Amino acid sequence: MPLFERLTTTIPGQWEKVIATALLVGMGLLASHLWARYLSRGEISAEKRRIHLVWARNVIWFVVLLIMVSVWASTLAGFALSLAAVAGAMLVVSKELVMCVHGYLYVTLVQPFKIGDVIEFNQLHGRVVDIDMFATTLVELDRAGQRTGKMVEFPNGLLLTHPLKNASPNGVFALHAICIPVPLSMAQDLERIEAAAMAAADRTTSPWREDAMDHFRKAAEENFIALPSGKTKVSWDFSDPEHLVLVIRVASPITERPKVEQAVFRDTWHAIHQPSPSAVPSAQPQP
């Protein structure tokens, strides 16, 4: 029996719906392709282009899926009771797949992160570049905030069972803690080290310090939560008695954090390794 006749026998009276489904899928693919080409011709940044592409693609396929369900609604309703047992079995077998869809709904409705945010999740650290119905894609970052050149994906179902840390929840600016180990031999110069760190941080963040403070103040007022002021703060981590760690908290643009960390570290390290005035021997008077 020819293939067409077999299909006709298998799906009697449903060809209009099959053709409509095929047309919907084709229109979804075409719309996604045309939108991607339109964005490629624009002059917006690559990050904004990626955000618009992912957002439009998800909206297009959500609408396509909604229309497809409407087209097949009567057929699905007729098979609902007979397929209840099969659906239950498939639900058990495809538990991870269902969790991925639920995780996508969680990201869409709650929005714990969005495209462009830097997150730490399940020992992963990276910038979000794609979110689809089943997985989230990151550009991996190292401890210093530099790109490693690797792409990382994790299933959305893990979002329902693992905690997530968003390093950029407040928009353009973020607080960043810079940790500098200090030898115990320099413990007698804590005040000089703190002063050097404050000076280095203020010098590095001076171009945007006022804008960052305004940003955090407005974010606190809009979200009705108490946020740090964005001022530079220096503290000590002495949880390990064998090692002192100087912690410098600064406010910086999200994309500038690696450069800020390197600049503050270099200036502070150079300053604290200069001999203190008390350590410089004074000139002896000539007899």
Tab-separated table of N, CA and C in Angstrom, residues 104-260:
chain	number	residue	atom	x	y	z
A	104	TYR	N	11.042	26.089	32.944
A	104	TYR	CA	10.932	27.196	31.990
A	104	TYR	C	9.797	28.139	32.380
A	105	LEU	N	8.670	27.576	32.817
A	105	LEU	CA	7.562	28.417	33.284
A	105	LEU	C	7.977	29.224	34.510
A	106	TYR	N	8.770	28.614	35.383
A	106	TYR	CA	9.263	29.322	36.566
A	106	TYR	C	10.140	30.500	36.166
A	107	VAL	N	11.040	30.288	35.200
A	107	VAL	CA	11.909	31.380	34.738
A	107	VAL	C	11.085	32.473	34.074
A	108	THR	N	10.061	32.092	33.309
A	108	THR	CA	9.253	33.062	32.581
A	108	THR	C	8.390	33.901	33.520
A	109	LEU	N	7.798	33.266	34.520
A	109	LEU	CA	6.867	33.974	35.399
A	109	LEU	C	7.573	34.685	36.549
A	110	VAL	N	8.494	34.011	37.214
A	110	VAL	CA	9.177	34.586	38.377
A	110	VAL	C	10.357	35.451	37.962
A	111	GLN	N	11.021	35.081	36.873
A	111	GLN	CA	12.185	35.803	36.347
A	111	GLN	C	13.293	35.953	37.394
A	112	PRO	N	13.836	34.821	37.877
A	112	PRO	CA	14.994	34.917	38.778
A	112	PRO	C	16.240	35.414	38.065
A	113	PHE	N	16.268	35.304	36.745
A	113	PHE	CA	17.357	35.861	35.941
A	113	PHE	C	16.839	36.074	34.535
A	114	LYS	N	17.615	36.807	33.742
A	114	LYS	CA	17.237	37.086	32.357
A	114	LYS	C	18.494	37.052	31.495
A	115	ILE	N	18.311	37.222	30.201
A	115	ILE	CA	19.438	37.227	29.281
A	115	ILE	C	20.406	38.356	29.667
A	116	GLY	N	21.683	38.009	29.760
A	116	GLY	CA	22.708	38.991	30.106
A	116	GLY	C	23.110	38.982	31.561
A	117	ASP	N	22.329	38.337	32.444
A	117	ASP	CA	22.676	38.281	33.863
A	117	ASP	C	23.816	37.298	34.089
A	118	VAL	N	24.605	37.578	35.113
A	118	VAL	CA	25.670	36.666	35.544
A	118	VAL	C	25.144	35.888	36.742
A	119	ILE	N	25.130	34.564	36.631
A	119	ILE	CA	24.567	33.733	37.686
A	119	ILE	C	25.583	32.682	38.130
A	120	GLU	N	25.381	32.200	39.343
A	120	GLU	CA	26.120	31.061	39.880
A	120	GLU	C	25.089	30.005	40.235
A	121	PHE	N	25.231	28.831	39.616
A	121	PHE	CA	24.212	27.804	39.778
A	121	PHE	C	24.850	26.430	39.718
A	122	ASN	N	24.686	25.665	40.796
A	122	ASN	CA	25.133	24.270	40.814
A	122	ASN	C	26.590	24.140	40.358
A	123	GLN	N	27.466	24.934	40.957
A	123	GLN	CA	28.902	24.966	40.668
A	123	GLN	C	29.215	25.516	39.273
A	124	LEU	N	28.263	26.172	38.649
A	124	LEU	CA	28.481	26.823	37.359
A	124	LEU	C	28.493	28.328	37.565
A	125	HIS	N	29.312	29.021	36.794
A	125	HIS	CA	29.404	30.478	36.872
A	125	HIS	C	29.504	31.004	35.447
A	126	GLY	N	28.537	31.841	35.057
A	126	GLY	CA	28.577	32.347	33.690
A	126	GLY	C	27.489	33.368	33.425
A	127	ARG	N	27.532	33.914	32.215
A	127	ARG	CA	26.550	34.896	31.762
A	127	ARG	C	25.496	34.204	30.908
A	128	VAL	N	24.223	34.469	31.182
A	128	VAL	CA	23.115	33.823	30.478
A	128	VAL	C	23.011	34.384	29.058
A	129	VAL	N	23.028	33.497	28.065
A	129	VAL	CA	22.923	33.926	26.668
A	129	VAL	C	21.717	33.325	25.959
A	130	ASP	N	21.082	32.296	26.544
A	130	ASP	CA	19.925	31.690	25.875
A	130	ASP	C	19.081	30.958	26.906
A	131	ILE	N	17.769	31.053	26.744
A	131	ILE	CA	16.808	30.335	27.584
A	131	ILE	C	15.729	29.780	26.656
A	132	ASP	N	15.636	28.455	26.570
A	132	ASP	CA	14.548	27.864	25.802
A	132	ASP	C	13.702	26.995	26.721
A	133	MET	N	12.810	26.200	26.163
A	133	MET	CA	11.847	25.477	26.979
A	133	MET	C	12.491	24.366	27.797
A	134	PHE	N	13.666	23.895	27.388
A	134	PHE	CA	14.259	22.740	28.054
A	134	PHE	C	15.589	23.037	28.743
A	135	ALA	N	16.328	24.031	28.310
A	135	ALA	CA	17.660	24.255	28.869
A	135	ALA	C	18.008	25.731	28.857
A	136	THR	N	18.964	26.085	29.701
A	136	THR	CA	19.521	27.436	29.777
A	136	THR	C	20.998	27.354	29.415
A	137	THR	N	21.472	28.285	28.599
A	137	THR	CA	22.845	28.290	28.115
A	137	THR	C	23.610	29.448	28.719
A	138	LEU	N	24.828	29.158	29.186
A	138	LEU	CA	25.697	30.166	29.778
A	138	LEU	C	27.006	30.243	29.005
A	139	VAL	N	27.596	31.442	28.989
A	139	VAL	CA	28.994	31.611	28.605
A	139	VAL	C	29.799	31.529	29.892
A	140	GLU	N	30.636	30.540	30.031
A	140	GLU	CA	31.324	30.285	31.290
A	140	GLU	C	32.325	31.389	31.608
A	141	LEU	N	32.374	31.766	32.884
A	141	LEU	CA	33.314	32.756	33.387
A	141	LEU	C	34.185	32.113	34.451
A	142	ASP	N	35.455	32.538	34.523
A	142	ASP	CA	36.319	32.023	35.571
A	142	ASP	C	36.137	32.836	36.848
A	143	ARG	N	36.954	32.571	37.864
A	143	ARG	CA	36.807	33.235	39.157
A	143	ARG	C	37.070	34.734	39.059
A	144	ALA	N	37.889	35.135	38.083
A	144	ALA	CA	38.186	36.551	37.899
A	144	ALA	C	37.161	37.263	37.027
A	145	GLY	N	36.145	36.536	36.547
A	145	GLY	CA	35.117	37.143	35.709
A	145	GLY	C	35.462	37.183	34.239
A	146	GLN	N	36.536	36.514	33.829
A	146	GLN	CA	36.924	36.487	32.420
A	146	GLN	C	36.278	35.291	31.724
A	147	ARG	N	35.975	35.449	30.453
A	147	ARG	CA	35.370	34.359	29.691
A	147	ARG	C	36.394	33.254	29.450
A	148	THR	N	35.957	31.999	29.643
A	148	THR	CA	36.839	30.859	29.411
A	148	THR	C	36.761	30.352	27.978
A	149	GLY	N	35.789	30.839	27.201
A	149	GLY	CA	35.605	30.354	25.836
A	149	GLY	C	34.740	29.117	25.738
A	150	LYS	N	34.146	28.690	26.865
A	150	LYS	CA	33.304	27.496	26.870
A	150	LYS	C	31.839	27.877	27.047
A	151	MET	N	30.967	27.056	26.477
A	151	MET	CA	29.521	27.203	26.642
A	151	MET	C	29.032	26.107	27.575
A	152	VAL	N	28.128	26.471	28.477
A	152	VAL	CA	27.600	25.532	29.456
A	152	VAL	C	26.079	25.537	29.364
A	153	GLU	N	25.481	24.350	29.385
A	153	GLU	CA	24.031	24.224	29.389
A	153	GLU	C	23.598	23.385	30.586
A	154	PHE	N	22.469	23.737	31.167
A	154	PHE	CA	21.883	22.903	32.213
A	154	PHE	C	20.378	22.837	32.001
A	155	PRO	N	19.747	21.699	32.305
A	155	PRO	CA	18.293	21.567	32.111
A	155	PRO	C	17.534	22.465	33.075
A	156	ASN	N	16.450	23.034	32.606
A	156	ASN	CA	15.661	23.947	33.436
A	156	ASN	C	15.041	23.255	34.643
A	157	GLY	N	14.899	21.935	34.584
A	157	GLY	CA	14.322	21.230	35.714
A	157	GLY	C	15.143	21.374	36.983
A	158	LEU	N	16.448	21.599	36.864
A	158	LEU	CA	17.298	21.766	38.049
A	158	LEU	C	16.965	23.039	38.815
A	159	LEU	N	16.337	24.007	38.159
A	159	LEU	CA	15.980	25.252	38.837
A	159	LEU	C	14.955	25.028	39.934
A	160	LEU	N	14.229	23.914	39.879
A	160	LEU	CA	13.208	23.624	40.881
A	160	LEU	C	13.783	22.955	42.122
A	161	THR	N	15.034	22.494	42.044
A	161	THR	CA	15.605	21.726	43.161
A	161	THR	C	16.935	22.268	43.652
A	162	HIS	N	17.533	23.249	42.965
A	162	HIS	CA	18.841	23.768	43.362
A	162	HIS	C	18.763	25.279	43.555
A	163	PRO	N	19.475	25.807	44.544
A	163	PRO	CA	19.490	27.267	44.736
A	163	PRO	C	20.306	27.956	43.652
A	164	LEU	N	19.926	29.184	43.360
A	164	LEU	CA	20.573	29.967	42.307
A	164	LEU	C	20.982	31.326	42.864
A	165	LYS	N	22.153	31.793	42.468
A	165	LYS	CA	22.636	33.105	42.897
A	165	LYS	C	22.784	33.998	41.665
A	166	ASN	N	22.063	35.115	41.668
A	166	ASN	CA	22.141	36.083	40.578
A	166	ASN	C	23.090	37.195	40.999
A	167	ALA	N	24.220	37.321	40.293
A	167	ALA	CA	25.224	38.323	40.638
A	167	ALA	C	24.904	39.690	40.063
A	168	SER	N	23.851	39.806	39.283
A	168	SER	CA	23.508	41.095	38.679
A	168	SER	C	22.005	41.312	38.721
A	169	PRO	N	21.400	41.348	39.938
A	169	PRO	CA	19.944	41.473	40.006
A	169	PRO	C	19.431	42.893	39.911
A	170	ASN	N	20.320	43.898	40.021
A	170	ASN	CA	19.860	45.279	40.141
A	170	ASN	C	20.103	46.115	38.888
A	171	GLY	N	20.359	45.459	37.772
A	171	GLY	CA	20.487	46.223	36.538
A	171	GLY	C	21.928	46.498	36.152
A	172	VAL	N	22.216	47.754	35.854
A	172	VAL	CA	23.504	48.121	35.264
A	172	VAL	C	24.649	47.952	36.250
A	173	PHE	N	24.444	48.330	37.515
A	173	PHE	CA	25.506	48.296	38.510
A	173	PHE	C	25.315	47.112	39.454
A	174	ALA	N	26.434	46.649	39.991
A	174	ALA	CA	26.413	45.543	40.950
A	174	ALA	C	27.520	45.754	41.963
A	175	LEU	N	27.326	45.186	43.147
A	175	LEU	CA	28.354	45.218	44.180
A	175	LEU	C	29.303	44.051	43.970
A	176	HIS	N	30.572	44.318	44.150
A	176	HIS	CA	31.586	43.300	43.908
A	176	HIS	C	32.584	43.301	45.053
A	177	ALA	N	32.840	42.133	45.625
A	177	ALA	CA	33.788	42.001	46.728
A	177	ALA	C	35.132	41.507	46.187
A	178	ILE	N	36.166	42.290	46.420
A	178	ILE	CA	37.520	41.958	45.976
A	178	ILE	C	38.303	41.462	47.185
A	179	CYS	N	38.799	40.247	47.126
A	179	CYS	CA	39.511	39.633	48.253
A	179	CYS	C	41.012	39.624	47.966
A	180	ILE	N	41.779	40.216	48.866
A	180	ILE	CA	43.234	40.299	48.705
A	180	ILE	C	43.883	39.654	49.927
A	181	PRO	N	44.642	38.572	49.770
A	181	PRO	CA	45.328	37.961	50.915
A	181	PRO	C	46.478	38.862	51.384
A	182	VAL	N	46.637	38.953	52.687
A	182	VAL	CA	47.673	39.796	53.287
A	182	VAL	C	48.558	38.925	54.168
A	183	PRO	N	49.865	38.960	53.979
A	183	PRO	CA	50.761	38.159	54.824
A	183	PRO	C	50.655	38.576	56.292
A	184	LEU	N	50.798	37.601	57.188
A	184	LEU	CA	50.738	37.896	58.615
A	184	LEU	C	51.871	38.817	59.057
A	185	SER	N	52.966	38.807	58.301
A	185	SER	CA	54.098	39.670	58.658
A	185	SER	C	53.750	41.144	58.539
A	186	MET	N	52.652	41.481	57.829
A	186	MET	CA	52.249	42.872	57.652
A	186	MET	C	51.070	43.238	58.553
A	187	ALA	N	50.771	42.396	59.554
A	187	ALA	CA	49.609	42.638	60.406
A	187	ALA	C	49.736	43.920	61.215
A	188	GLN	N	50.950	44.407	61.404
A	188	GLN	CA	51.122	45.635	62.189
A	188	GLN	C	50.786	46.882	61.385
A	189	ASP	N	50.549	46.748	60.086
A	189	ASP	CA	50.244	47.896	59.234
A	189	ASP	C	48.805	47.844	58.707
A	190	LEU	N	47.865	47.370	59.529
A	190	LEU	CA	46.488	47.210	59.049
A	190	LEU	C	45.879	48.542	58.621
A	191	GLU	N	46.122	49.594	59.406
A	191	GLU	CA	45.547	50.900	59.065
A	191	GLU	C	46.079	51.397	57.731
A	192	ARG	N	47.381	51.238	57.496
A	192	ARG	CA	47.963	51.700	56.229
A	192	ARG	C	47.429	50.882	55.052
A	193	ILE	N	47.221	49.583	55.269
A	193	ILE	CA	46.693	48.732	54.205
A	193	ILE	C	45.251	49.121	53.878
A	194	GLU	N	44.448	49.361	54.915
A	194	GLU	CA	43.065	49.786	54.676
A	194	GLU	C	43.017	51.110	53.924
A	195	ALA	N	43.871	52.056	54.319
A	195	ALA	CA	43.894	53.357	53.649
A	195	ALA	C	44.300	53.204	52.184
A	196	ALA	N	45.274	52.347	51.921
A	196	ALA	CA	45.710	52.124	50.537
A	196	ALA	C	44.598	51.489	49.705
A	197	ALA	N	43.862	50.545	50.306
A	197	ALA	CA	42.771	49.888	49.585
A	197	ALA	C	41.639	50.867	49.288
A	198	MET	N	41.287	51.705	50.274
A	198	MET	CA	40.236	52.701	50.056
A	198	MET	C	40.620	53.677	48.957
A	199	ALA	N	41.878	54.128	48.988
A	199	ALA	CA	42.335	55.076	47.970
A	199	ALA	C	42.305	54.443	46.578
A	200	ALA	N	42.748	53.175	46.476
A	200	ALA	CA	42.755	52.495	45.175
A	200	ALA	C	41.329	52.292	44.661
A	201	ALA	N	40.412	51.883	45.558
A	201	ALA	CA	39.025	51.656	45.140
A	201	ALA	C	38.357	52.963	44.731
A	202	ASP	N	38.565	54.037	45.509
A	202	ASP	CA	37.953	55.327	45.169
A	202	ASP	C	38.490	55.864	43.849
A	203	ARG	N	39.778	55.676	43.626
A	203	ARG	CA	40.376	56.164	42.384
A	203	ARG	C	39.834	55.400	41.176
A	204	THR	N	39.627	54.093	41.314
A	204	THR	CA	39.153	53.275	40.193
A	204	THR	C	37.675	53.508	39.894
A	205	THR	N	36.862	53.696	40.941
A	205	THR	CA	35.407	53.813	40.760
A	205	THR	C	34.917	55.254	40.661
A	206	SER	N	35.828	56.216	40.708
A	206	SER	CA	35.411	57.623	40.688
A	206	SER	C	34.572	58.006	39.460
A	207	PRO	N	34.808	57.438	38.241
A	207	PRO	CA	34.002	57.865	37.083
A	207	PRO	C	32.505	57.573	37.220
A	208	TRP	N	32.136	56.560	38.012
A	208	TRP	CA	30.722	56.197	38.079
A	208	TRP	C	30.189	56.103	39.509
A	209	ARG	N	30.934	56.553	40.492
A	209	ARG	CA	30.524	56.357	41.882
A	209	ARG	C	29.168	56.993	42.173
A	210	GLU	N	28.985	58.244	41.771
A	210	GLU	CA	27.721	58.933	42.045
A	210	GLU	C	26.552	58.284	41.311
A	211	ASP	N	26.782	57.875	40.061
A	211	ASP	CA	25.720	57.204	39.309
A	211	ASP	C	25.336	55.886	39.977
A	212	ALA	N	26.316	55.160	40.490
A	212	ALA	CA	26.027	53.887	41.156
A	212	ALA	C	25.225	54.101	42.426
A	213	MET	N	25.563	55.127	43.204
A	213	MET	CA	24.819	55.400	44.431
A	213	MET	C	23.369	55.790	44.115
A	214	ASP	N	23.182	56.601	43.075
A	214	ASP	CA	21.818	56.944	42.660
A	214	ASP	C	21.050	55.711	42.195
A	215	HIS	N	21.755	54.833	41.496
A	215	HIS	CA	21.119	53.613	40.978
A	215	HIS	C	20.611	52.736	42.121
A	216	PHE	N	21.446	52.500	43.134
A	216	PHE	CA	21.038	51.648	44.249
A	216	PHE	C	19.945	52.308	45.086
A	217	ARG	N	19.973	53.624	45.200
A	217	ARG	CA	18.929	54.310	45.954
A	217	ARG	C	17.575	54.170	45.242
A	218	LYS	N	17.572	54.348	43.912
A	218	LYS	CA	16.318	54.203	43.168
A	218	LYS	C	15.826	52.761	43.189
A	219	ALA	N	16.749	51.800	43.077
A	219	ALA	CA	16.353	50.385	43.119
A	219	ALA	C	15.735	50.029	44.459
A	220	ALA	N	16.276	50.577	45.546
A	220	ALA	CA	15.714	50.318	46.880
A	220	ALA	C	14.311	50.910	47.001
A	221	GLU	N	14.108	52.110	46.451
A	221	GLU	CA	12.788	52.740	46.529
A	221	GLU	C	11.764	52.011	45.677
A	222	GLU	N	12.172	51.526	44.506
A	222	GLU	CA	11.227	50.859	43.612
A	222	GLU	C	10.857	49.464	44.098
A	223	ASN	N	11.809	48.751	44.726
A	223	ASN	CA	11.568	47.374	45.147
A	223	ASN	C	11.192	47.247	46.621
A	224	PHE	N	11.181	48.381	47.348
A	224	PHE	CA	10.805	48.396	48.763
A	224	PHE	C	11.687	47.468	49.604
A	225	ILE	N	12.979	47.467	49.309
A	225	ILE	CA	13.923	46.690	50.097
A	225	ILE	C	15.137	47.567	50.391
A	226	ALA	N	15.830	47.228	51.469
A	226	ALA	CA	17.020	47.989	51.854
A	226	ALA	C	18.224	47.434	51.099
A	227	LEU	N	18.837	48.269	50.288
A	227	LEU	CA	20.024	47.891	49.531
A	227	LEU	C	21.230	48.691	50.028
A	228	PRO	N	22.437	48.166	49.881
A	228	PRO	CA	23.620	48.944	50.236
A	228	PRO	C	23.678	50.241	49.433
A	229	SER	N	24.340	51.231	49.999
A	229	SER	CA	24.390	52.541	49.353
A	229	SER	C	25.272	52.566	48.115
A	230	GLY	N	26.161	51.596	47.985
A	230	GLY	CA	27.099	51.595	46.868
A	230	GLY	C	28.431	52.227	47.197
A	231	LYS	N	28.592	52.704	48.443
A	231	LYS	CA	29.870	53.291	48.841
A	231	LYS	C	30.922	52.194	49.009
A	232	THR	N	32.168	52.573	48.808
A	232	THR	CA	33.265	51.638	48.997
A	232	THR	C	33.399	51.290	50.479
A	233	LYS	N	33.589	50.004	50.747
A	233	LYS	CA	33.694	49.530	52.121
A	233	LYS	C	34.840	48.529	52.218
A	234	VAL	N	35.632	48.660	53.287
A	234	VAL	CA	36.773	47.771	53.516
A	234	VAL	C	36.549	47.010	54.812
A	235	SER	N	36.761	45.702	54.787
A	235	SER	CA	36.636	44.873	55.986
A	235	SER	C	37.684	43.768	55.929
A	236	TRP	N	37.784	43.020	57.044
A	236	TRP	CA	38.767	41.952	57.158
A	236	TRP	C	38.073	40.621	57.388
A	237	ASP	N	38.579	39.605	56.698
A	237	ASP	CA	38.125	38.239	56.923
A	237	ASP	C	39.231	37.514	57.688
A	238	PHE	N	38.970	37.241	58.963
A	238	PHE	CA	39.972	36.578	59.805
A	238	PHE	C	39.445	35.226	60.296
A	239	SER	N	38.565	34.584	59.489
A	239	SER	CA	38.037	33.276	59.869
A	239	SER	C	39.133	32.221	59.940
A	240	ASP	N	40.173	32.391	59.126
A	240	ASP	CA	41.331	31.501	59.185
A	240	ASP	C	42.444	32.240	59.908
A	241	PRO	N	42.836	31.796	61.107
A	241	PRO	CA	43.860	32.535	61.866
A	241	PRO	C	45.216	32.557	61.204
A	242	GLU	N	45.438	31.692	60.235
A	242	GLU	CA	46.734	31.648	59.558
A	242	GLU	C	46.798	32.582	58.357
A	243	HIS	N	45.656	33.126	57.951
A	243	HIS	CA	45.636	33.968	56.764
A	243	HIS	C	44.683	35.143	56.993
A	244	LEU	N	45.159	36.334	56.724
A	244	LEU	CA	44.315	37.515	56.733
A	244	LEU	C	43.883	37.824	55.305
A	245	VAL	N	42.617	38.183	55.139
A	245	VAL	CA	42.090	38.510	53.808
A	245	VAL	C	41.429	39.874	53.893
A	246	LEU	N	41.901	40.796	53.064
A	246	LEU	CA	41.303	42.118	52.965
A	246	LEU	C	40.171	42.068	51.943
A	247	VAL	N	38.968	42.450	52.352
A	247	VAL	CA	37.785	42.415	51.487
A	247	VAL	C	37.378	43.850	51.170
A	248	ILE	N	37.408	44.191	49.888
A	248	ILE	CA	37.063	45.533	49.434
A	248	ILE	C	35.773	45.436	48.628
A	249	ARG	N	34.712	46.062	49.126
A	249	ARG	CA	33.436	46.037	48.413
A	249	ARG	C	33.279	47.330	47.613
A	250	VAL	N	33.091	47.181	46.309
A	250	VAL	CA	32.949	48.335	45.426
A	250	VAL	C	31.696	48.148	44.577
A	251	ALA	N	31.172	49.253	44.083
A	251	ALA	CA	30.068	49.237	43.117
A	251	ALA	C	30.648	49.541	41.742
A	252	SER	N	30.311	48.705	40.772
A	252	SER	CA	30.865	48.889	39.434
A	252	SER	C	29.855	48.411	38.396
A	253	PRO	N	29.991	48.872	37.149
A	253	PRO	CA	29.165	48.310	36.084
A	253	PRO	C	29.412	46.812	35.951
A	254	ILE	N	28.378	46.075	35.606
A	254	ILE	CA	28.495	44.618	35.553
A	254	ILE	C	29.592	44.184	34.595
A	255	THR	N	29.693	44.854	33.460
A	255	THR	CA	30.677	44.441	32.456
A	255	THR	C	32.093	44.870	32.807
A	256	GLU	N	32.262	45.732	33.812
A	256	GLU	CA	33.584	46.242	34.149
A	256	GLU	C	34.176	45.580	35.389
A	257	ARG	N	33.489	44.630	35.977
A	257	ARG	CA	33.961	44.061	37.238
A	257	ARG	C	35.347	43.427	37.152
A	258	PRO	N	35.661	42.635	36.115
A	258	PRO	CA	37.024	42.075	36.052
A	258	PRO	C	38.101	43.156	35.978
A	259	LYS	N	37.866	44.215	35.183
A	259	LYS	CA	38.863	45.283	35.078
A	259	LYS	C	39.007	46.030	36.397
A	260	VAL	N	37.882	46.270	37.077
A	260	VAL	CA	37.934	46.970	38.361
A	260	VAL	C	38.709	46.145	39.381
